[in-house]
Coordinates of C-alpha atoms and ligand atoms in Angstrom, one line a residue:
Chain Q
M1 CA 0.0 0.0 0.0
A2 CA 1.2 3.5 -0.8
L3 CA 2.4 5.7 2.1
V4 CA -0.2 8.4 1.4
E5 CA -3.5 7.3 0.1
A6 CA -6.7 9.2 -0.6
R7 CA -9.8 7.4 -1.9
Q8 CA -12.7 9.3 -3.3
L9 CA -11.8 12.1 -0.9
T10 CA -14.5 14.9 -0.8
K11 CA -15.0 18.0 1.2
V12 CA -18.1 20.2 1.0
F13 CA -18.0 23.4 2.9
R14 CA -21.4 24.8 4.0
R15 CA -21.4 28.6 4.2
P16 CA -24.2 30.7 5.5
D17 CA -25.7 32.7 2.7
K18 CA -26.1 36.0 4.3
D19 CA -26.9 39.4 2.8
P20 CA -24.3 41.9 3.8
G21 CA -24.6 44.1 6.8
M22 CA -26.6 44.0 10.0
R23 CA -29.9 43.4 8.3
G24 CA -28.5 40.4 6.5
A25 CA -27.2 39.0 9.8
V26 CA -30.5 39.5 11.6
K27 CA -32.4 38.0 8.7
H28 CA -30.1 35.0 8.7
L29 CA -31.1 34.3 12.3
F30 CA -34.6 33.6 11.2
V31 CA -34.2 32.4 7.6
R32 CA -31.2 30.1 7.5
R33 CA -29.9 29.7 4.0
F34 CA -26.7 28.0 3.1
V35 CA -24.6 27.5 0.0
D36 CA -22.6 24.4 -0.4
K37 CA -19.1 24.6 -1.9
T38 CA -17.4 21.4 -2.9
A39 CA -13.7 22.2 -2.3
V40 CA -12.4 18.7 -2.9
D41 CA -14.3 16.5 -5.2
H42 CA -13.8 12.7 -5.2
V43 CA -10.0 12.9 -5.3
D44 CA -8.0 9.7 -5.6
L45 CA -4.4 10.1 -4.9
S46 CA -1.7 7.6 -3.9
I47 CA 1.9 8.6 -3.1
D48 CA 4.7 6.1 -2.6
A49 CA 7.4 6.5 0.0
G50 CA 10.2 8.8 -1.3
E51 CA 8.1 10.5 -4.0
A52 CA 8.2 14.2 -4.5
V53 CA 4.8 15.4 -5.8
A54 CA 3.9 18.8 -7.1
Y55 CA 0.3 19.6 -6.3
V56 CA -0.7 22.6 -8.4
G57 CA -3.9 24.4 -9.4
P58 CA -5.3 27.9 -9.7
N59 CA -6.5 29.9 -6.6
G60 CA -9.3 28.2 -4.8
A61 CA -8.8 24.9 -6.6
G62 CA -8.8 23.0 -3.3
K63 CA -5.1 22.4 -2.7
S64 CA -5.0 23.6 0.9
T65 CA -8.2 21.8 1.6
T66 CA -6.6 18.6 0.3
V67 CA -3.6 19.1 2.5
K68 CA -5.9 19.6 5.6
L69 CA -7.8 16.5 4.8
L70 CA -4.6 14.5 4.3
S71 CA -3.3 15.7 7.7
G72 CA -6.5 15.2 9.7
I73 CA -7.2 18.8 10.3
L74 CA -10.5 18.5 8.5
Q75 CA -13.1 15.7 8.5
P76 CA -13.8 14.5 5.0
T77 CA -17.5 14.8 3.9
S78 CA -16.9 11.4 2.2
G79 CA -14.1 9.2 1.2
E80 CA -11.0 8.4 3.3
V81 CA -7.4 9.0 3.9
R82 CA -4.7 6.5 4.9
I83 CA -1.2 7.5 6.0
D84 CA 1.0 4.5 6.4
G85 CA -2.2 2.6 6.7
L86 CA -3.6 4.8 9.5
S87 CA -6.4 7.3 9.4
P88 CA -5.3 10.8 10.4
Q89 CA -8.8 11.5 11.6
K90 CA -9.0 8.4 13.9
D91 CA -5.4 7.8 14.8
R92 CA -4.5 11.4 15.2
I93 CA -1.6 11.0 17.6
A94 CA 0.1 8.1 15.7
V95 CA -0.2 10.0 12.4
S96 CA 1.1 13.2 13.9
H97 CA 4.5 11.5 14.4
R98 CA 4.6 10.5 10.7
I99 CA 3.7 13.8 9.1
G100 CA 5.0 17.3 9.0
V101 CA 2.9 20.2 7.8
L102 CA 3.8 23.7 6.7
F103 CA 1.2 26.3 5.7
G104 CA 3.2 29.1 4.2
Q105 CA 0.4 31.5 5.0
R106 CA 0.5 30.9 8.8
T107 CA 3.0 30.2 11.4
Q108 CA 3.1 27.5 14.1
L109 CA 5.6 29.4 16.2
W110 CA 4.5 30.9 19.5
W111 CA 4.3 34.7 18.9
D112 CA 5.6 35.5 22.4
L113 CA 8.5 33.1 22.5
P114 CA 11.9 33.3 20.8
V115 CA 12.3 30.8 18.0
S116 CA 14.7 28.7 20.0
E117 CA 12.1 28.3 22.7
S118 CA 9.3 27.5 20.3
L119 CA 11.5 24.7 18.8
A120 CA 12.4 23.5 22.3
V121 CA 8.8 23.2 23.2
L122 CA 8.1 21.3 20.0
R123 CA 11.0 19.0 20.8
D124 CA 9.3 18.1 24.1
V125 CA 5.9 17.8 22.5
Y126 CA 7.3 15.3 20.0
G127 CA 9.5 13.7 22.7
I128 CA 12.7 14.1 20.8
D129 CA 15.8 13.3 22.8
H130 CA 18.4 16.1 23.3
G131 CA 21.2 14.4 21.2
T132 CA 18.9 13.9 18.2
Y133 CA 17.6 17.5 18.6
R134 CA 21.1 19.0 18.6
R135 CA 22.0 17.0 15.5
R136 CA 18.9 18.2 13.6
M137 CA 19.3 21.7 14.7
A138 CA 22.9 21.7 13.5
R139 CA 21.7 20.7 10.1
F140 CA 19.0 23.3 10.0
E141 CA 21.5 25.9 11.0
E142 CA 23.7 24.8 8.2
V143 CA 21.2 24.6 5.4
L144 CA 18.7 27.2 6.5
E145 CA 21.1 29.5 8.3
L146 CA 18.8 29.4 11.3
G147 CA 21.4 30.7 13.8
E148 CA 20.5 34.4 13.3
V149 CA 16.8 33.6 13.7
L150 CA 16.9 31.6 17.0
P151 CA 16.9 34.5 19.5
V152 CA 14.1 36.5 17.7
L153 CA 10.6 36.6 19.2
G154 CA 7.9 35.0 17.0
R155 CA 6.1 38.2 16.4
K156 CA 9.3 40.1 15.4
L157 CA 10.4 37.7 12.6
S158 CA 10.6 38.9 9.0
L159 CA 8.8 36.8 6.5
G160 CA 12.0 35.1 5.3
Q161 CA 13.1 34.4 8.9
R162 CA 9.6 33.1 9.8
M163 CA 9.5 30.7 6.9
R164 CA 12.9 29.2 7.7
A165 CA 12.0 28.8 11.3
D166 CA 8.6 27.3 10.4
L167 CA 10.3 24.8 8.1
A168 CA 12.5 23.8 11.0
A169 CA 9.4 23.4 13.2
A170 CA 7.6 21.3 10.6
L171 CA 10.6 19.0 10.1
L172 CA 12.0 18.8 13.6
H173 CA 10.6 15.4 14.3
A174 CA 11.9 14.1 10.9
P175 CA 8.6 13.0 9.6
P176 CA 8.5 10.5 6.7
V177 CA 5.8 12.5 5.0
V178 CA 5.9 16.3 4.6
Y179 CA 3.2 18.6 3.2
L180 CA 4.5 22.0 2.1
D181 CA 1.6 24.3 1.2
E182 CA 3.1 27.4 -0.5
P183 CA 6.4 27.3 1.3
T184 CA 8.0 30.1 -0.7
I185 CA 5.2 32.6 -0.7
G186 CA 6.5 36.1 -0.4
L187 CA 10.1 35.2 -0.1
D188 CA 12.9 37.1 -1.9
L189 CA 15.0 35.3 -4.5
A190 CA 17.9 34.6 -2.2
V191 CA 15.8 33.0 0.5
K192 CA 13.8 31.1 -2.1
D193 CA 17.0 29.6 -3.4
R194 CA 18.0 28.6 0.1
V195 CA 14.8 26.9 1.0
R196 CA 14.7 25.2 -2.4
Q197 CA 18.1 23.9 -1.6
F198 CA 16.8 22.6 1.7
F199 CA 13.8 20.9 0.0
R200 CA 16.3 18.9 -2.1
T201 CA 18.3 17.7 0.9
V202 CA 15.0 16.7 2.6
R203 CA 13.9 14.8 -0.5
D204 CA 17.3 13.2 -1.0
E205 CA 17.1 11.8 2.5
G206 CA 14.1 9.8 1.4
T207 CA 11.3 12.0 2.8
T208 CA 8.0 11.9 0.9
V209 CA 7.1 15.4 -0.1
M210 CA 3.9 16.9 -1.4
L211 CA 4.5 20.5 -2.5
T212 CA 1.9 23.1 -3.3
S213 CA 3.0 26.3 -5.0
H214 CA 2.1 28.9 -7.5
D215 CA 5.8 29.4 -8.2
L216 CA 6.6 26.7 -10.6
G217 CA 10.3 27.4 -10.0
D218 CA 9.7 25.5 -6.8
I219 CA 8.8 22.3 -8.6
E220 CA 11.0 22.3 -11.6
G221 CA 14.1 20.2 -10.8
F222 CA 12.5 19.1 -7.6
C223 CA 9.3 17.1 -8.3
R224 CA 9.1 14.2 -10.7
R225 CA 5.4 13.9 -10.5
L226 CA 2.9 16.5 -11.3
V227 CA -0.7 16.6 -10.0
I228 CA -3.0 19.3 -11.2
I229 CA -6.3 20.1 -9.4
D230 CA -9.0 22.3 -10.7
E231 CA -12.3 23.1 -9.0
G232 CA -11.7 20.2 -6.6
R233 CA -11.0 17.6 -9.2
I234 CA -7.8 16.1 -10.3
I235 CA -7.4 16.8 -14.0
F236 CA -3.9 15.5 -14.4
D237 CA -1.6 13.1 -12.6
G238 CA 1.6 12.1 -14.3
D239 CA 5.2 12.6 -15.0
L240 CA 6.4 16.2 -15.0
E241 CA 9.1 15.6 -17.6
A242 CA 6.7 13.8 -19.9
V243 CA 4.4 16.8 -19.8
K244 CA 7.2 19.0 -20.7
D245 CA 8.3 16.8 -23.5
A246 CA 4.8 16.4 -24.9
F247 CA 3.7 20.0 -24.6
A248 CA 6.9 21.9 -24.6
R249 CA 7.5 20.5 -28.1
E250 CA 5.7 23.5 -29.4
R251 CA 7.8 26.5 -30.4
I252 CA 6.7 30.0 -31.3
L253 CA 8.7 31.9 -33.9
N254 CA 8.2 35.7 -33.7
V255 CA 9.0 37.5 -36.9
Q256 CA 9.1 41.1 -37.9
T257 CA 8.7 41.8 -41.6
E258 CA 9.6 44.9 -43.6
T259 CA 6.2 45.0 -45.4
V260 CA 2.8 43.7 -44.2
V261 CA 2.2 40.0 -44.8
P262 CA -1.5 39.1 -44.9
L263 CA -2.3 36.3 -42.4
E264 CA -3.9 34.2 -45.2
A265 CA -0.8 34.4 -47.3
A266 CA 1.4 33.2 -44.4
R267 CA -1.0 30.4 -43.6
A268 CA -1.0 29.3 -47.2
A269 CA 2.8 29.3 -47.2
L270 CA 2.9 27.3 -43.9
P271 CA 0.3 24.6 -43.7
G272 CA 0.8 22.6 -40.5
A273 CA 1.7 25.7 -38.4
A274 CA -0.6 28.2 -36.6
I275 CA -0.2 31.8 -37.6
E276 CA -1.1 34.6 -35.2
A277 CA -1.1 38.3 -35.5
G278 CA 1.6 40.1 -33.6
E279 CA 1.6 43.4 -31.7
T280 CA 1.8 45.4 -35.0
P281 CA 0.7 44.4 -38.5
L282 CA 4.4 43.9 -39.2
H283 CA 4.7 41.2 -36.5
L284 CA 3.7 37.6 -36.8
G285 CA 3.8 34.7 -34.5
V286 CA 4.2 31.2 -35.9
R287 CA 3.4 28.3 -33.7
F288 CA 4.8 25.0 -34.8
D289 CA 5.7 21.6 -33.6
R290 CA 9.5 21.2 -33.3
F291 CA 9.2 17.5 -34.3
T292 CA 7.5 18.2 -37.6
M293 CA 9.1 21.5 -38.6
T294 CA 12.2 23.5 -37.9
A295 CA 12.6 27.2 -37.4
G296 CA 14.7 27.3 -40.6
H297 CA 11.9 25.8 -42.6
V298 CA 9.5 28.5 -41.2
V299 CA 11.9 31.3 -42.1
S300 CA 12.5 30.0 -45.6
A301 CA 8.8 29.6 -46.2
L302 CA 8.1 33.2 -45.1
A303 CA 11.1 34.7 -47.0
P304 CA 9.4 34.9 -50.4
L305 CA 6.5 36.9 -48.9
A306 CA 8.5 39.8 -47.4
N307 CA 12.0 40.8 -46.2
L308 CA 12.5 39.6 -42.6
V309 CA 13.8 42.3 -40.3
D310 CA 14.1 40.3 -37.1
F311 CA 13.0 37.0 -35.5
N312 CA 13.3 35.0 -32.3
V313 CA 12.1 31.7 -30.9
D314 CA 10.0 31.3 -27.7
E315 CA 10.5 28.0 -25.9
P316 CA 7.5 27.4 -23.6
S317 CA 8.4 26.4 -20.1
I318 CA 6.3 24.1 -17.8
E319 CA 4.8 27.3 -16.5
D320 CA 3.2 28.1 -19.9
V321 CA 2.0 24.5 -20.2
I322 CA 0.3 24.7 -16.8
R323 CA -1.1 28.2 -17.4
R324 CA -2.7 26.9 -20.6
V325 CA -4.1 23.9 -18.7
Y326 CA -5.6 26.3 -16.1
S327 CA -7.2 28.4 -18.8
G328 CA -8.7 25.3 -20.4
E329 CA -6.7 25.8 -23.6
L330 CA -4.9 22.5 -23.1
V331 CA -6.2 19.2 -21.9
L332 CA -3.6 16.8 -20.6
Q333 CA -4.1 13.1 -20.7
P334 CA -2.2 11.3 -18.0
Chain U
M1 CA 2.4 11.7 34.0
R2 CA 4.1 12.8 30.8
T3 CA 0.9 14.5 29.8
I4 CA 1.0 16.6 33.0
R5 CA 4.7 17.3 32.7
L6 CA 4.3 18.5 29.2
Y7 CA 1.3 20.6 30.3
V8 CA 3.5 22.5 32.8
R9 CA 6.1 22.8 30.1
L10 CA 3.6 24.4 27.6
L11 CA 2.2 26.7 30.2
G12 CA 5.5 27.6 31.7
A13 CA 6.9 28.7 28.3
H14 CA 4.6 31.7 28.5
L15 CA 5.6 32.6 32.0
R16 CA 8.9 34.2 31.1
S17 CA 7.3 36.4 28.4
L18 CA 4.6 37.4 30.9
L19 CA 7.1 38.5 33.4
E20 CA 8.7 40.8 30.8
Y21 CA 5.7 43.1 31.2
E22 CA 6.2 43.5 35.0
S23 CA 4.1 46.5 35.4
D24 CA 1.1 44.9 33.7
F25 CA 1.6 41.9 36.0
W26 CA 1.4 44.0 39.2
I27 CA -1.5 46.1 38.0
M28 CA -3.5 42.9 37.3
M29 CA -2.6 41.4 40.6
V30 CA -3.6 44.5 42.6
G31 CA -6.8 45.0 40.6
T32 CA -7.9 41.5 41.4
V33 CA -7.1 41.9 45.1
I34 CA -9.1 45.1 45.2
M35 CA -12.1 43.4 43.6
Q36 CA -12.1 40.6 46.1
V37 CA -11.8 43.1 49.0
V38 CA -14.7 45.1 47.6
N39 CA -16.7 41.8 47.5
V40 CA -16.0 41.1 51.2
V41 CA -16.7 44.6 52.3
F42 CA -20.0 44.5 50.4
L43 CA -20.8 41.2 52.2
A44 CA -19.9 42.6 55.6
A45 CA -22.2 45.6 54.9
I46 CA -25.1 43.2 54.3
F47 CA -24.4 41.2 57.5
A48 CA -24.1 44.4 59.5
K49 CA -27.9 44.8 58.9
V50 CA -28.9 41.1 59.2
P51 CA -27.1 38.5 61.3
H52 CA -27.9 35.6 59.0
I53 CA -28.9 35.1 55.4
N54 CA -31.4 32.2 55.4
G55 CA -29.6 30.7 58.4
W56 CA -26.1 31.1 57.0
S57 CA -23.6 33.2 59.0
F58 CA -21.2 35.8 57.6
W59 CA -18.2 33.4 57.7
A60 CA -20.1 30.6 56.0
V61 CA -20.9 33.0 53.1
V62 CA -17.3 34.2 53.1
A63 CA -16.2 30.5 52.6
M64 CA -18.5 30.3 49.6
F65 CA -17.0 33.5 48.2
A66 CA -13.6 32.1 48.8
L67 CA -14.3 28.9 46.9
V68 CA -15.6 30.8 43.9
A69 CA -12.5 32.9 44.0
I70 CA -10.2 29.9 44.3
A71 CA -11.9 28.0 41.5
E72 CA -11.8 31.0 39.2
G73 CA -8.2 31.6 40.1
V74 CA -7.2 28.1 39.2
G75 CA -9.2 28.4 36.0
S76 CA -7.3 31.5 34.9
L77 CA -3.9 30.5 36.1
F78 CA -3.8 27.1 34.6
F79 CA -6.5 27.0 31.9
E80 CA -6.9 30.6 30.7
G81 CA -6.4 29.5 27.1
M82 CA -9.9 28.1 26.9
W83 CA -11.2 31.6 26.7
N84 CA -9.4 32.0 23.4
L85 CA -11.0 29.0 21.8
A86 CA -13.6 31.0 20.0
W87 CA -11.0 33.3 18.5
Q88 CA -8.8 30.3 17.5
I89 CA -11.7 28.5 15.8
N90 CA -12.7 31.7 14.0
Q91 CA -9.1 32.2 12.8
G92 CA -8.4 28.6 12.0
D93 CA -5.6 28.6 14.6
L94 CA -6.2 25.0 15.7
D95 CA -4.7 23.7 12.4
Y96 CA -1.2 23.1 13.7
M97 CA -2.4 21.9 17.1
M98 CA -4.2 19.1 15.3
V99 CA -1.1 17.7 13.8
R100 CA 0.9 17.6 17.1
P101 CA 1.0 14.5 19.3
Y102 CA -0.6 16.1 22.3
P103 CA -4.3 16.4 23.3
I104 CA -5.8 19.4 21.5
V105 CA -7.8 20.5 24.4
L106 CA -4.7 20.8 26.6
Q107 CA -2.9 22.7 23.8
V108 CA -5.7 25.1 23.7
S109 CA -6.0 25.6 27.5
S110 CA -2.2 26.0 28.0
M111 CA -1.9 28.8 25.3
Q112 CA -2.2 31.5 27.9
I113 CA -1.6 32.1 31.6
G114 CA -4.0 34.4 33.5
V115 CA -1.7 35.8 36.1
N116 CA -4.5 37.5 38.0
G117 CA -5.4 33.9 38.9
I118 CA -2.6 34.1 41.4
S119 CA -4.2 36.9 43.4
N120 CA -7.6 35.2 43.1
I121 CA -6.1 32.0 44.6
V122 CA -4.2 33.9 47.3
T123 CA -7.1 36.1 48.4
G124 CA -9.5 33.2 48.1
G125 CA -7.2 31.1 50.2
L126 CA -6.9 33.8 52.9
M127 CA -10.7 34.2 52.9
L128 CA -11.1 30.5 53.3
G129 CA -8.6 30.3 56.1
F130 CA -10.3 33.1 58.1
A131 CA -13.7 31.6 57.5
I132 CA -12.6 28.2 58.7
A133 CA -10.9 29.7 61.7
H134 CA -14.1 31.5 62.7
L135 CA -16.5 28.7 61.8
G136 CA -15.2 26.4 64.6
I137 CA -15.3 23.2 62.5
D138 CA -14.7 19.9 64.2
W139 CA -11.8 18.6 62.1
T140 CA -11.5 14.9 62.0
V141 CA -9.2 13.0 59.6
G142 CA -12.2 12.0 57.5
R143 CA -13.4 15.6 57.3
I144 CA -10.0 16.9 56.3
A145 CA -9.6 14.3 53.6
G146 CA -13.2 14.8 52.4
G147 CA -12.7 18.6 52.5
V148 CA -9.6 18.3 50.2
I149 CA -11.4 16.0 47.8
V150 CA -14.5 18.2 47.7
L151 CA -12.3 21.3 47.2
L152 CA -10.5 19.8 44.2
S153 CA -13.7 18.6 42.8
A154 CA -15.3 22.0 43.1
I155 CA -12.4 23.5 41.1
A156 CA -12.9 20.7 38.5
V157 CA -16.6 21.6 38.2
K158 CA -15.7 25.2 37.5
V159 CA -13.0 24.3 34.9
A160 CA -15.3 21.8 33.3
I161 CA -18.1 24.4 32.9
N162 CA -15.6 26.8 31.4
L163 CA -14.6 24.2 28.9
A164 CA -18.1 23.1 28.0
T165 CA -19.4 26.6 27.5
N166 CA -16.3 27.7 25.5
S167 CA -16.6 24.6 23.3
V168 CA -20.0 25.9 22.3
S169 CA -18.0 28.3 20.1
F170 CA -17.6 25.4 17.6
W171 CA -21.2 25.9 16.7
M172 CA -21.0 29.7 16.6
Q173 CA -19.4 32.0 14.2
S174 CA -18.5 34.7 16.7
P175 CA -14.8 35.2 17.4
S176 CA -15.5 35.9 21.1
P177 CA -17.1 33.5 23.6
L178 CA -20.3 35.3 24.3
F179 CA -22.1 32.3 25.6
A180 CA -19.3 31.3 28.0
F181 CA -19.1 34.9 29.3
A182 CA -22.8 34.9 30.0
V183 CA -22.6 31.6 31.9
H184 CA -19.6 32.8 33.8
Q185 CA -21.7 35.8 35.0
V186 CA -24.4 33.3 36.2
G187 CA -21.7 31.6 38.1
D188 CA -21.3 34.6 40.4
L189 CA -24.7 33.8 41.8
A190 CA -23.2 30.7 43.4
R191 CA -21.4 33.0 45.9
F192 CA -24.5 33.2 47.9
P193 CA -26.3 30.2 49.6
L194 CA -28.4 28.4 47.1
S195 CA -31.3 28.4 49.6
I196 CA -32.0 32.1 49.0
Y197 CA -32.9 31.5 45.4
P198 CA -36.3 30.6 43.9
L199 CA -36.8 27.0 42.8
A200 CA -36.1 27.5 39.1
L201 CA -32.7 29.1 39.9
K202 CA -32.0 26.4 42.4
A203 CA -32.5 23.8 39.7
A204 CA -30.4 25.7 37.3
L205 CA -27.5 26.1 39.6
G206 CA -27.8 22.6 41.0
F207 CA -28.3 20.7 37.8
A208 CA -28.1 22.5 34.5
L209 CA -25.1 24.6 35.2
P210 CA -24.0 23.1 38.6
F211 CA -22.2 26.1 40.0
A212 CA -23.7 25.2 43.4
F213 CA -21.1 22.4 43.4
V214 CA -18.3 25.0 43.1
S215 CA -19.2 26.7 46.4
F216 CA -22.4 26.1 48.2
F217 CA -22.5 22.3 48.5
P218 CA -18.8 21.9 49.3
V219 CA -19.3 24.4 52.2
T220 CA -22.4 22.6 53.5
F221 CA -20.4 19.4 53.5
V222 CA -17.5 20.8 55.5
L223 CA -19.8 22.6 57.9
D224 CA -21.9 19.5 58.2
T225 CA -25.1 21.6 58.0
G226 CA -28.2 21.4 55.9
D227 CA -28.0 18.7 53.2
A228 CA -24.4 18.0 53.9
W229 CA -24.5 14.7 52.1
V230 CA -25.1 16.5 48.8
G231 CA -21.7 18.0 49.1
L232 CA -20.2 14.5 49.0
L233 CA -21.6 14.2 45.5
T234 CA -19.2 16.9 44.3
P235 CA -16.6 14.5 42.9
V236 CA -19.3 12.7 41.0
V237 CA -20.6 15.9 39.7
A238 CA -17.1 16.9 38.7
A239 CA -16.5 13.7 36.8
Y240 CA -19.9 14.1 35.1
C241 CA -19.1 17.7 34.1
L242 CA -15.7 16.8 32.8
A243 CA -17.1 14.0 30.8
V244 CA -19.8 16.3 29.3
A245 CA -17.3 19.0 28.6
W246 CA -15.0 16.6 26.9
F247 CA -17.9 15.2 24.8
I248 CA -18.9 18.7 23.7
F249 CA -15.3 19.6 22.9
S250 CA -14.7 16.5 20.8
R251 CA -18.0 16.8 19.0
G252 CA -17.2 20.4 18.3
L253 CA -13.7 19.5 17.0
R254 CA -15.3 17.4 14.3
R255 CA -17.1 20.4 13.1
Y256 CA -13.9 22.5 12.9
E257 CA -13.4 23.7 9.4
S258 CA -10.2 25.7 9.7
A259 CA -10.4 28.9 7.7
G260 CA -10.0 29.8 4.1
N261 CA -7.4 32.4 3.4
Ligands
LIG401 N1 -12.8 26.9 6.0 C1 -13.5 27.1 4.9 N2 -14.8 27.4 5.0 C2 -15.5 27.6 3.8 N3 -14.9 27.5 2.6 C3 -13.6 27.2 2.5 C4 -12.8 27.0 3.6 N4 -11.6 26.8 3.2 C5 -11.6 26.8 1.9 N5 -12.8 27.1 1.4 C6 -13.2 27.2 0.0 O1 -12.9 26.0 -0.7 C7 -12.3 26.3 -1.9 C8 -10.9 25.7 -2.0 O2 -10.0 26.4 -1.1 P1 -8.5 26.1 -0.9 O3 -8.0 27.0 0.2 O4 -8.4 24.6 -0.7 O5 -7.9 26.5 -2.3 P2 -6.4 26.5 -2.7 O6 -6.2 25.6 -3.9 O7 -5.5 26.2 -1.6 O8 -6.2 28.0 -3.2 P3 -5.0 29.0 -3.1 O9 -4.1 28.8 -4.2 O10 -5.7 30.3 -3.2 O11 -4.4 28.8 -1.7 C9 -12.3 27.8 -2.1 O12 -13.5 28.1 -2.8 C10 -12.5 28.3 -0.7 O13 -13.2 29.5 -0.6
LIG402 MG1 -4.1 27.3 -0.5

């Protein structure tokens, strides 16, 4: 059985449907109306030990809700979760030793304690012996540069300091499974690099990681598996590199011509490629498949129509692929 | 044992930061002492006019005041965090507690120390001491042991009511524990002998919200007057209240929905 397993996992939130303001609130006391919102919709997911999975989707897709269901914070409306064979809702304490959770949007540090004290409290909560604790702290200090952060009170931390301290807090008990929900949100480039580095060391030690992020830089070179969720439903689950190979095969050649080339003329010259208007009538975009056509071919086909002033080639990144999936322009088949 | 040690650890972590605001600390302490003194002066003023309330002497009522103060003091010194439950539910602050290997209810109640609890316990203790000295109780070993058990149970009743009423916040949207505050106010009625109240109020304080077991019945037990045997039920009532409070809390926890961003 997989280490993390979700079967038909569903969460419906019931929100009071109130008119705004005092009148709405009073009215709601007498006429109770609710709207149901299905945040996670029959999700099947199974993650093996040691996998690093990117869990992406547009805002409100249900990513954080999935993480909360997988960690036992929320009760599923239907369906079930197993972590190492245990239900996080029913065997809460046993599962808590096996998972580490980070919500980038909120801290688990005590606001009135220095970071060192928050971590020491967590050490005692998890029952970590002092030797092991010192060893892990030494590693955090090395990779996360935690030393400068330790004496600072929780409420006085900068965002970058807070995130590094929170990462240490989430991983202090060396859990075999880690959920990172937007762990780089709001970080500057230098800190981002540092924490990404840290993720790689965590993964390389064999920790199973599920990572949620809007910054696809976090997942490239880190996750092999990509899961895309939209409106609560998983719309893709497969190999990240395969997606790139399959969909990043498309190239766009942007050309600038000396005289206007009518779109129809360009299309006639280049069957098999898609021609789009550019920013001025003198610009054209040619979208083609790099396996069936080369940039040289496109250029020589256009040359008889007008003098070419300039051209360049866009290589779509995984980011473009996913953006097109979000917008419904691209349908991935796993 | 580990659970208790860890509780002290969690609570104690806040102590140091509390002591950083030394002036706040003393203001709160003095404020609470003044409030208790005003209570006793008020009581003395009543008894200056009438020698007994419903057959209860001044010192017997002082003992009831004292128990309410002690129970409240223990509640705020050790379990103040319960009063933040509504806020934490509203803000989704239980998320991280739910993924830690320690009872959630204890994580909640240890989130804060109410230092004014110290002065409530001290003034309550003094009041109780004076009352006992004046009441001329015939102390036997049995009565001392019973008295201690009844006192601890009385405190447990108060703490359990705090937990139960604050847990109601799981069903509310409000970020402040309005219901628990209201019930807490009702608890002040238990400072006076139950026998002065009309039947409906007696039933309310004896059964529905058994504040009478925080002060009135424990005092009747120690004084061996009236229905002293009812006082002996205090541990049973405490166990019952704790069970109900725990049930409400666990039920509520299942409704917990965290918070969207
Ligand atoms: N506690 C809650 N109560 C009611 N509705 C909620 C709650 N939490 C989330 N939702 C709703 O469920 C849906 C999914 O939210 P969720 O936070 O899981 O999205 P997400 O994918 O994490 O989005 P984002 O990228 O913005 O973090 C949203 O429509 C959100 O409004
Ligand atoms: Mg989210």
